[in-house]
C-alpha atoms as an extended CHARMM CRD file, in Angstrom:
* protein
*
       232  EXT
         1         1  ALA       CA            -12.4190000000       30.0990000000       21.9540000000  PROA      1               0.0000000000
         2         2  TRP       CA            -11.0350000000       27.0480000000       23.7630000000  PROA      2               0.0000000000
         3         3  TRP       CA            -14.2630000000       25.1180000000       23.1730000000  PROA      3               0.0000000000
         4         4  GLN       CA            -14.3310000000       25.9870000000       19.4950000000  PROA      4               0.0000000000
         5         5  SER       CA            -10.7080000000       24.9270000000       19.0050000000  PROA      5               0.0000000000
         6         6  SER       CA            -11.1700000000       21.6950000000       20.9450000000  PROA      6               0.0000000000
         7         7  ARG       CA            -14.1110000000       20.7390000000       18.7460000000  PROA      7               0.0000000000
         8         8  HSD       CA            -12.0240000000       21.1380000000       15.6180000000  PROA      8               0.0000000000
         9         9  PHE       CA             -9.1040000000       19.1850000000       17.0560000000  PROA      9               0.0000000000
        10        10  THR       CA            -11.4850000000       16.4160000000       18.1220000000  PROA      10              0.0000000000
        11        11  LEU       CA            -12.9280000000       16.1840000000       14.6210000000  PROA      11              0.0000000000
        12        12  VAL       CA             -9.4260000000       15.9990000000       13.1580000000  PROA      12              0.0000000000
        13        13  MET       CA             -8.5000000000       13.1260000000       15.4800000000  PROA      13              0.0000000000
        14        14  MET       CA            -11.7490000000       11.2760000000       14.7580000000  PROA      14              0.0000000000
        15        15  ALA       CA            -11.1660000000       11.6560000000       11.0220000000  PROA      15              0.0000000000
        16        16  ARG       CA             -7.6680000000       10.2070000000       11.3760000000  PROA      16              0.0000000000
        17        17  VAL       CA             -8.9370000000        7.2300000000       13.3570000000  PROA      17              0.0000000000
        18        18  LEU       CA            -11.6030000000        6.5970000000       10.7310000000  PROA      18              0.0000000000
        19        19  ARG       CA             -9.0240000000        6.8060000000        7.9330000000  PROA      19              0.0000000000
        20        20  ASP       CA             -6.8100000000        4.2500000000        9.6680000000  PROA      20              0.0000000000
        21        21  ARG       CA             -9.5810000000        1.7800000000       10.5390000000  PROA      21              0.0000000000
        22        22  LEU       CA            -12.3900000000        2.0170000000        8.0260000000  PROA      22              0.0000000000
        23        23  ASP       CA            -10.6590000000        0.1210000000        5.2260000000  PROA      23              0.0000000000
        24        24  VAL       CA            -10.1590000000       -3.0110000000        7.3630000000  PROA      24              0.0000000000
        25        25  LEU       CA            -13.7600000000       -2.8470000000        8.5710000000  PROA      25              0.0000000000
        26        26  MET       CA            -15.0370000000       -2.3920000000        5.0120000000  PROA      26              0.0000000000
        27        27  VAL       CA            -12.9980000000       -5.3190000000        3.7060000000  PROA      27              0.0000000000
        28        28  GLY       CA            -14.2490000000       -7.5160000000        6.5560000000  PROA      28              0.0000000000
        29        29  ALA       CA            -17.8690000000       -6.5180000000        6.0100000000  PROA      29              0.0000000000
        30        30  LEU       CA            -17.8200000000       -7.0000000000        2.2350000000  PROA      30              0.0000000000
        31        31  LEU       CA            -15.2620000000       -9.7720000000        1.7080000000  PROA      31              0.0000000000
        32        32  GLY       CA            -15.2520000000      -11.7420000000        4.9530000000  PROA      32              0.0000000000
        33        33  PHE       CA            -12.9540000000      -12.3840000000        7.9150000000  PROA      33              0.0000000000
        34        34  GLU       CA            -10.2270000000      -14.1670000000        5.9470000000  PROA      34              0.0000000000
        35        35  ALA       CA             -9.8220000000      -11.2110000000        3.6030000000  PROA      35              0.0000000000
        36        36  ALA       CA             -9.8690000000       -8.8450000000        6.5710000000  PROA      36              0.0000000000
        37        37  ALA       CA             -7.0580000000      -10.8290000000        8.2240000000  PROA      37              0.0000000000
        38        38  ILE       CA             -4.8620000000      -10.6950000000        5.1040000000  PROA      38              0.0000000000
        39        39  TYR       CA             -5.6290000000       -7.0330000000        4.4820000000  PROA      39              0.0000000000
        40        40  GLY       CA             -5.3250000000       -6.0480000000        8.1350000000  PROA      40              0.0000000000
        41        41  ILE       CA             -1.8140000000       -7.4440000000        8.5310000000  PROA      41              0.0000000000
        42        42  VAL       CA             -0.5970000000       -5.5800000000        5.4550000000  PROA      42              0.0000000000
        43        43  ALA       CA             -2.2350000000       -2.3730000000        6.6980000000  PROA      43              0.0000000000
        44        44  ARG       CA             -0.5130000000       -2.6670000000       10.0790000000  PROA      44              0.0000000000
        45        45  VAL       CA              2.8850000000       -3.2500000000        8.4720000000  PROA      45              0.0000000000
        46        46  SER       CA              2.4670000000       -0.3260000000        6.0690000000  PROA      46              0.0000000000
        47        47  ILE       CA              1.7180000000        2.0690000000        8.9120000000  PROA      47              0.0000000000
        48        48  LEU       CA              5.4030000000        1.9040000000        9.8770000000  PROA      48              0.0000000000
        49        49  ALA       CA              6.1360000000        4.2910000000        7.0030000000  PROA      49              0.0000000000
        50        50  ALA       CA              3.9550000000        6.9160000000        8.7040000000  PROA      50              0.0000000000
        51        51  MET       CA              4.6460000000        6.1050000000       12.3640000000  PROA      51              0.0000000000
        52        52  VAL       CA              8.3450000000        6.6780000000       11.9220000000  PROA      52              0.0000000000
        53        53  VAL       CA              7.7560000000       10.4430000000       11.5970000000  PROA      53              0.0000000000
        54        54  GLU       CA              5.9040000000       10.7710000000       14.9150000000  PROA      54              0.0000000000
        55        55  PRO       CA              9.1160000000       11.2890000000       16.9490000000  PROA      55              0.0000000000
        56        56  ILE       CA             10.1670000000       13.9170000000       14.4200000000  PROA      56              0.0000000000
        57        57  GLN       CA              6.8630000000       15.7470000000       14.7760000000  PROA      57              0.0000000000
        58        58  SER       CA              7.0690000000       15.5070000000       18.5630000000  PROA      58              0.0000000000
        59        59  MET       CA             10.3150000000       17.5000000000       18.2920000000  PROA      59              0.0000000000
        60        60  PHE       CA              9.1240000000       19.8750000000       15.5710000000  PROA      60              0.0000000000
        61        61  GLN       CA              5.8340000000       20.9710000000       17.1370000000  PROA      61              0.0000000000
        62        62  PRO       CA              7.1260000000       22.4890000000       20.4110000000  PROA      62              0.0000000000
        63        63  ARG       CA              9.9960000000       24.1610000000       18.5670000000  PROA      63              0.0000000000
        64        64  ALA       CA              7.5850000000       25.5840000000       15.9950000000  PROA      64              0.0000000000
        65        65  SER       CA              5.2830000000       26.8250000000       18.7820000000  PROA      65              0.0000000000
        66        66  LEU       CA              8.2170000000       28.6540000000       20.3310000000  PROA      66              0.0000000000
        67        67  HSD       CA              9.0980000000       30.2350000000       16.9830000000  PROA      67              0.0000000000
        68        68  PHE       CA              5.4680000000       31.3350000000       16.5440000000  PROA      68              0.0000000000
        69        69  ALA       CA              5.4670000000       32.9080000000       19.9990000000  PROA      69              0.0000000000
        70        70  ARG       CA              8.7220000000       34.7680000000       19.3360000000  PROA      70              0.0000000000
        71        71  HSD       CA              7.7930000000       35.6950000000       15.7360000000  PROA      71              0.0000000000
        72        72  ASP       CA             11.0270000000       34.0150000000       14.6820000000  PROA      72              0.0000000000
        73        73  GLU       CA             10.4270000000       33.3190000000       10.9940000000  PROA      73              0.0000000000
        74        74  SER       CA             14.0210000000       32.3610000000       10.2040000000  PROA      74              0.0000000000
        75        75  GLY       CA             14.0850000000       29.7900000000       13.0070000000  PROA      75              0.0000000000
        76        76  LEU       CA             10.7170000000       28.4310000000       11.9200000000  PROA      76              0.0000000000
        77        77  GLN       CA             11.8310000000       28.0910000000        8.3060000000  PROA      77              0.0000000000
        78        78  ARG       CA             14.9610000000       26.2460000000        9.4210000000  PROA      78              0.0000000000
        79        79  ASP       CA             12.9240000000       23.8030000000       11.4930000000  PROA      79              0.0000000000
        80        80  ILE       CA             10.4240000000       23.3150000000        8.6550000000  PROA      80              0.0000000000
        81        81  VAL       CA             13.2650000000       22.2740000000        6.3480000000  PROA      81              0.0000000000
        82        82  GLN       CA             14.6570000000       19.9180000000        8.9750000000  PROA      82              0.0000000000
        83        83  SER       CA             11.2540000000       18.3990000000        9.7680000000  PROA      83              0.0000000000
        84        84  VAL       CA             10.3130000000       17.7930000000        6.1340000000  PROA      84              0.0000000000
        85        85  TYR       CA             13.6860000000       16.3460000000        5.1270000000  PROA      85              0.0000000000
        86        86  TRP       CA             13.9270000000       14.1730000000        8.2180000000  PROA      86              0.0000000000
        87        87  SER       CA             10.3710000000       12.9110000000        7.6950000000  PROA      87              0.0000000000
        88        88  ALA       CA             10.9760000000       12.1360000000        4.0270000000  PROA      88              0.0000000000
        89        89  THR       CA             14.2650000000       10.3870000000        4.7810000000  PROA      89              0.0000000000
        90        90  ALA       CA             12.8020000000        8.3120000000        7.6210000000  PROA      90              0.0000000000
        91        91  ALA       CA              9.7730000000        7.2700000000        5.5510000000  PROA      91              0.0000000000
        92        92  LEU       CA             11.9200000000        6.3210000000        2.5560000000  PROA      92              0.0000000000
        93        93  VAL       CA             14.3150000000        4.3040000000        4.7400000000  PROA      93              0.0000000000
        94        94  VAL       CA             11.3650000000        2.3270000000        6.1210000000  PROA      94              0.0000000000
        95        95  CYS       CA             10.1000000000        1.8040000000        2.5620000000  PROA      95              0.0000000000
        96        96  ALA       CA             13.5070000000        0.4960000000        1.4960000000  PROA      96              0.0000000000
        97        97  VAL       CA             13.5910000000       -1.9240000000        4.4260000000  PROA      97              0.0000000000
        98        98  LEU       CA             10.0550000000       -3.1900000000        3.7570000000  PROA      98              0.0000000000
        99        99  PHE       CA             10.5050000000       -3.4310000000       -0.0040000000  PROA      99              0.0000000000
       100       100  GLY       CA             13.8270000000       -5.2040000000        0.4580000000  PROA      100             0.0000000000
       101       101  ALA       CA             12.1410000000       -8.2690000000        1.9500000000  PROA      101             0.0000000000
       102       102  PRO       CA              8.3500000000       -7.7880000000        2.0070000000  PROA      102             0.0000000000
       103       103  ALA       CA              7.5300000000      -11.4840000000        2.3550000000  PROA      103             0.0000000000
       104       104  PHE       CA              9.7820000000      -11.7710000000        5.4060000000  PROA      104             0.0000000000
       105       105  TRP       CA              8.1110000000       -8.8860000000        7.2610000000  PROA      105             0.0000000000
       106       106  LEU       CA              4.5730000000       -9.9520000000        6.3890000000  PROA      106             0.0000000000
       107       107  GLN       CA              5.1220000000      -13.5770000000        7.4130000000  PROA      107             0.0000000000
       108       108  LEU       CA              6.2210000000      -12.4850000000       10.8770000000  PROA      108             0.0000000000
       109       109  PHE       CA              2.5870000000      -11.7270000000       11.6970000000  PROA      109             0.0000000000
       110       110  GLY       CA              1.2350000000      -15.2230000000       11.0820000000  PROA      110             0.0000000000
       111       111  GLU       CA             -0.4020000000      -17.3550000000        8.4440000000  PROA      111             0.0000000000
       112       112  ALA       CA             -2.7210000000      -14.6640000000        7.0500000000  PROA      112             0.0000000000
       113       113  PHE       CA             -0.3620000000      -14.0570000000        4.1440000000  PROA      113             0.0000000000
       114       114  ASP       CA             -0.9620000000      -14.3760000000        0.4110000000  PROA      114             0.0000000000
       115       115  PRO       CA              2.4750000000      -14.4530000000       -1.2910000000  PROA      115             0.0000000000
       116       116  GLN       CA              1.4900000000      -12.3430000000       -4.2930000000  PROA      116             0.0000000000
       117       117  LEU       CA             -1.5280000000      -10.3520000000       -3.1420000000  PROA      117             0.0000000000
       118       118  SER       CA             -0.0860000000       -9.2960000000        0.2200000000  PROA      118             0.0000000000
       119       119  ILE       CA              3.0820000000       -7.8940000000       -1.3470000000  PROA      119             0.0000000000
       120       120  LEU       CA              1.1100000000       -5.9590000000       -3.9620000000  PROA      120             0.0000000000
       121       121  LEU       CA             -1.1830000000       -4.6140000000       -1.2500000000  PROA      121             0.0000000000
       122       122  LEU       CA              1.8340000000       -3.5100000000        0.7660000000  PROA      122             0.0000000000
       123       123  ILE       CA              3.2830000000       -1.5970000000       -2.1840000000  PROA      123             0.0000000000
       124       124  ILE       CA             -0.0160000000        0.1880000000       -2.8470000000  PROA      124             0.0000000000
       125       125  MET       CA             -0.5190000000        1.0940000000        0.8050000000  PROA      125             0.0000000000
       126       126  ILE       CA              3.0010000000        2.4160000000        1.3010000000  PROA      126             0.0000000000
       127       127  VAL       CA              2.6130000000        4.6110000000       -1.7820000000  PROA      127             0.0000000000
       128       128  GLY       CA             -0.2060000000        6.2920000000        0.1360000000  PROA      128             0.0000000000
       129       129  ARG       CA              1.6310000000        6.3780000000        3.4640000000  PROA      129             0.0000000000
       130       130  VAL       CA              4.7440000000        8.2440000000        2.2960000000  PROA      130             0.0000000000
       131       131  PRO       CA              2.9150000000       11.4550000000        1.2380000000  PROA      131             0.0000000000
       132       132  THR       CA              1.0600000000       11.3470000000        4.5610000000  PROA      132             0.0000000000
       133       133  ALA       CA              4.3860000000       11.2170000000        6.4070000000  PROA      133             0.0000000000
       134       134  ILE       CA              5.8470000000       14.0930000000        4.3870000000  PROA      134             0.0000000000
       135       135  SER       CA              2.7280000000       16.2850000000        4.7560000000  PROA      135             0.0000000000
       136       136  SER       CA              2.6700000000       15.8840000000        8.5530000000  PROA      136             0.0000000000
       137       137  THR       CA              4.7600000000       19.0520000000        8.8900000000  PROA      137             0.0000000000
       138       138  ALA       CA              2.2510000000       21.0360000000        6.8250000000  PROA      138             0.0000000000
       139       139  ASN       CA             -0.5840000000       19.6360000000        8.9210000000  PROA      139             0.0000000000
       140       140  SER       CA              1.1640000000       20.7150000000       12.1360000000  PROA      140             0.0000000000
       141       141  LEU       CA              1.7570000000       24.1980000000       10.7330000000  PROA      141             0.0000000000
       142       142  LEU       CA             -1.9140000000       24.6390000000        9.8670000000  PROA      142             0.0000000000
       143       143  LEU       CA             -3.0370000000       23.5200000000       13.3180000000  PROA      143             0.0000000000
       144       144  MET       CA             -0.5090000000       25.6670000000       15.1750000000  PROA      144             0.0000000000
       145       145  SER       CA             -1.1270000000       28.7950000000       13.1000000000  PROA      145             0.0000000000
       146       146  GLY       CA             -4.7980000000       28.9700000000       14.0670000000  PROA      146             0.0000000000
       147       147  HSD       CA             -6.3270000000       27.1590000000       11.0840000000  PROA      147             0.0000000000
       148       148  GLU       CA             -7.7140000000       24.1460000000       12.9200000000  PROA      148             0.0000000000
       149       149  LYS       CA            -11.1820000000       24.9120000000       11.5180000000  PROA      149             0.0000000000
       150       150  LEU       CA             -9.8520000000       24.5780000000        7.9790000000  PROA      150             0.0000000000
       151       151  VAL       CA             -8.1000000000       21.3120000000        8.8040000000  PROA      151             0.0000000000
       152       152  SER       CA            -11.1960000000       19.8660000000       10.5130000000  PROA      152             0.0000000000
       153       153  ARG       CA            -13.4110000000       20.7310000000        7.5490000000  PROA      153             0.0000000000
       154       154  LEU       CA            -10.9110000000       19.2380000000        5.1310000000  PROA      154             0.0000000000
       155       155  MET       CA            -10.3630000000       16.0430000000        7.1200000000  PROA      155             0.0000000000
       156       156  THR       CA            -14.0270000000       15.4200000000        7.9240000000  PROA      156             0.0000000000
       157       157  SER       CA            -15.2720000000       16.0710000000        4.3940000000  PROA      157             0.0000000000
       158       158  ILE       CA            -12.6930000000       13.6800000000        2.9590000000  PROA      158             0.0000000000
       159       159  ASN       CA            -12.6790000000       10.9510000000        5.6120000000  PROA      159             0.0000000000
       160       160  PHE       CA            -16.3720000000       10.9810000000        6.5130000000  PROA      160             0.0000000000
       161       161  VAL       CA            -17.7250000000       11.3600000000        2.9700000000  PROA      161             0.0000000000
       162       162  LEU       CA            -15.2210000000       10.6120000000        0.2110000000  PROA      162             0.0000000000
       163       163  LEU       CA            -13.3680000000        7.7820000000        1.9540000000  PROA      163             0.0000000000
       164       164  PRO       CA            -16.4100000000        5.5730000000        2.7290000000  PROA      164             0.0000000000
       165       165  ILE       CA            -17.7680000000        5.9890000000       -0.8000000000  PROA      165             0.0000000000
       166       166  SER       CA            -14.3870000000        5.2590000000       -2.3990000000  PROA      166             0.0000000000
       167       167  LEU       CA            -13.7950000000        2.2510000000       -0.1690000000  PROA      167             0.0000000000
       168       168  TYR       CA            -17.2210000000        0.7820000000       -0.8080000000  PROA      168             0.0000000000
       169       169  PHE       CA            -17.0170000000        0.9690000000       -4.5830000000  PROA      169             0.0000000000
       170       170  GLY       CA            -13.3130000000        0.0530000000       -4.6560000000  PROA      170             0.0000000000
       171       171  THR       CA            -13.8520000000       -3.0360000000       -2.5080000000  PROA      171             0.0000000000
       172       172  THR       CA            -17.0020000000       -4.0370000000       -4.3640000000  PROA      172             0.0000000000
       173       173  LEU       CA            -15.4060000000       -3.7100000000       -7.7930000000  PROA      173             0.0000000000
       174       174  ALA       CA            -11.8420000000       -4.8990000000       -7.1510000000  PROA      174             0.0000000000
       175       175  GLY       CA            -11.7540000000       -6.5750000000       -3.7470000000  PROA      175             0.0000000000
       176       176  MET       CA             -8.7710000000       -5.9450000000       -1.4820000000  PROA      176             0.0000000000
       177       177  LEU       CA             -6.8040000000       -4.2770000000       -4.2550000000  PROA      177             0.0000000000
       178       178  GLY       CA             -9.6460000000       -1.8420000000       -4.7950000000  PROA      178             0.0000000000
       179       179  ALA       CA             -9.7770000000       -1.0470000000       -1.0890000000  PROA      179             0.0000000000
       180       180  ALA       CA             -6.0210000000       -0.4260000000       -0.9680000000  PROA      180             0.0000000000
       181       181  LEU       CA             -6.1510000000        1.7890000000       -4.0620000000  PROA      181             0.0000000000
       182       182  ALA       CA             -9.0880000000        3.7410000000       -2.6370000000  PROA      182             0.0000000000
       183       183  VAL       CA             -7.5170000000        4.4570000000        0.7400000000  PROA      183             0.0000000000
       184       184  SER       CA             -4.0990000000        5.2620000000       -0.7890000000  PROA      184             0.0000000000
       185       185  GLY       CA             -5.7380000000        7.6130000000       -3.2730000000  PROA      185             0.0000000000
       186       186  VAL       CA             -7.5410000000        9.3890000000       -0.4450000000  PROA      186             0.0000000000
       187       187  ARG       CA             -4.2970000000        9.6750000000        1.5320000000  PROA      187             0.0000000000
       188       188  ILE       CA             -2.4700000000       11.1830000000       -1.4470000000  PROA      188             0.0000000000
       189       189  LEU       CA             -5.3180000000       13.6260000000       -2.0710000000  PROA      189             0.0000000000
       190       190  THR       CA             -5.4210000000       14.6590000000        1.5860000000  PROA      190             0.0000000000
       191       191  SER       CA             -1.6570000000       15.1370000000        1.7170000000  PROA      191             0.0000000000
       192       192  GLY       CA             -1.6690000000       17.2590000000       -1.4180000000  PROA      192             0.0000000000
       193       193  LEU       CA             -4.4670000000       19.4730000000       -0.1100000000  PROA      193             0.0000000000
       194       194  VAL       CA             -2.8200000000       19.8880000000        3.2960000000  PROA      194             0.0000000000
       195       195  ILE       CA              0.4570000000       20.9160000000        1.6600000000  PROA      195             0.0000000000
       196       196  TYR       CA             -1.4100000000       23.3090000000       -0.6620000000  PROA      196             0.0000000000
       197       197  PHE       CA             -3.4080000000       24.9770000000        2.1220000000  PROA      197             0.0000000000
       198       198  ALA       CA             -0.2970000000       25.3310000000        4.3070000000  PROA      198             0.0000000000
       199       199  TRP       CA              1.2010000000       27.3130000000        1.4410000000  PROA      199             0.0000000000
       200       200  ALA       CA             -1.9410000000       29.1830000000        0.3350000000  PROA      200             0.0000000000
       201       201  VAL       CA             -3.2120000000       30.2550000000        3.7810000000  PROA      201             0.0000000000
       202       202  PRO       CA             -0.3960000000       30.8120000000        6.2990000000  PROA      202             0.0000000000
       203       203  GLY       CA              2.1970000000       30.8650000000        3.5050000000  PROA      203             0.0000000000
       204       204  TYR       CA              4.4820000000       27.9530000000        4.4160000000  PROA      204             0.0000000000
       205       205  LEU       CA              5.7840000000       25.9760000000        1.4370000000  PROA      205             0.0000000000
       206       206  ILE       CA              7.1780000000       22.7020000000        2.7730000000  PROA      206             0.0000000000
       207       207  LEU       CA              8.1730000000       21.1900000000       -0.5840000000  PROA      207             0.0000000000
       208       208  SER       CA             11.4990000000       22.3560000000       -1.9450000000  PROA      208             0.0000000000
       209       209  VAL       CA             14.2320000000       21.1650000000       -4.2710000000  PROA      209             0.0000000000
       210       210  PRO       CA             16.9520000000       19.4730000000       -2.1600000000  PROA      210             0.0000000000
       211       211  THR       CA             19.8110000000       21.8810000000       -2.8110000000  PROA      211             0.0000000000
       212       212  PRO       CA             23.1790000000       21.4850000000       -0.9970000000  PROA      212             0.0000000000
       213       213  GLU       CA             22.2940000000       24.4500000000        1.2360000000  PROA      213             0.0000000000
       214       214  ARG       CA             18.9570000000       22.9610000000        2.2940000000  PROA      214             0.0000000000
       215       215  LEU       CA             20.5650000000       19.5810000000        2.8960000000  PROA      215             0.0000000000
       216       216  ARG       CA             23.1750000000       21.2690000000        5.0570000000  PROA      216             0.0000000000
       217       217  VAL       CA             20.4710000000       23.0380000000        7.0650000000  PROA      217             0.0000000000
       218       218  ALA       CA             18.4150000000       19.8670000000        7.3960000000  PROA      218             0.0000000000
       219       219  PHE       CA             21.1330000000       17.4610000000        8.4590000000  PROA      219             0.0000000000
       220       220  LYS       CA             23.5680000000       19.7810000000       10.2260000000  PROA      220             0.0000000000
       221       221  PRO       CA             22.5850000000       18.4330000000       13.7110000000  PROA      221             0.0000000000
       222       222  PHE       CA             23.4920000000       14.8970000000       12.6090000000  PROA      222             0.0000000000
       223       223  TYR       CA             26.7610000000       16.0920000000       11.1130000000  PROA      223             0.0000000000
       224       224  ASN       CA             27.6690000000       17.9650000000       14.3020000000  PROA      224             0.0000000000
       225       225  ALA       CA             26.7810000000       14.9700000000       16.4760000000  PROA      225             0.0000000000
       226       226  LEU       CA             28.9020000000       12.6360000000       14.3620000000  PROA      226             0.0000000000
       227       227  SER       CA             31.7660000000       15.1010000000       14.4190000000  PROA      227             0.0000000000
       228       228  ARG       CA             31.6920000000       15.2350000000       18.2260000000  PROA      228             0.0000000000
       229       229  LEU       CA             31.6270000000       11.4520000000       18.4490000000  PROA      229             0.0000000000
       230       230  TRP       CA             34.5460000000       11.1970000000       16.0330000000  PROA      230             0.0000000000
       231       231  LYS       CA             36.6170000000       13.6860000000       18.0130000000  PROA      231             0.0000000000
       232       232  ASN       CA             35.9110000000       11.8480000000       21.2730000000  PROA      232             0.0000000000
């Protein structure tokens, strides 16, 4: 059982690495090193919108594992709401910061910067990164609820088959813009499928209308922390 699970987790990690690296390699192979430099810098900046949720997931996953072990559905649902809302908020804050002064952030990484193309690339890439950040909770739920085989099949079929084909034709037909559109489209598709399967298989719906009650549940820890600081 351990060997079978480890194989699936390994495939998932390999698929993620391929998704995060293949577009730069494809652009370099088809368009040259200069294009790869411009594209690569934008790709590295855009990843901030997804990386910002990693600390949130590092808190959510052990808590969710504990809820699974204790069969505590109410606690799990509370943490799902918190994880999703925190992830969405963090990703959108990063987007606001990057979109507020995209030229400034891109120029920090050197001369490989095209004033118009780089900013457009950044917008396209971030559009694909935000759903990935939000769906990270659904991905964790699938892996922790014993559906790693499903996730590995989904990730490998998309990232080892669909992604290379989409990137090749996108880059060939529309250059760097085509590559960015291809990889963002694949990210959005993957995120949508992960969210769907988390709901259809183990039964966890992570998308919900932000009602006052859900917002209270999601951000209550921050409110309590601020209240304690204010009293002190």
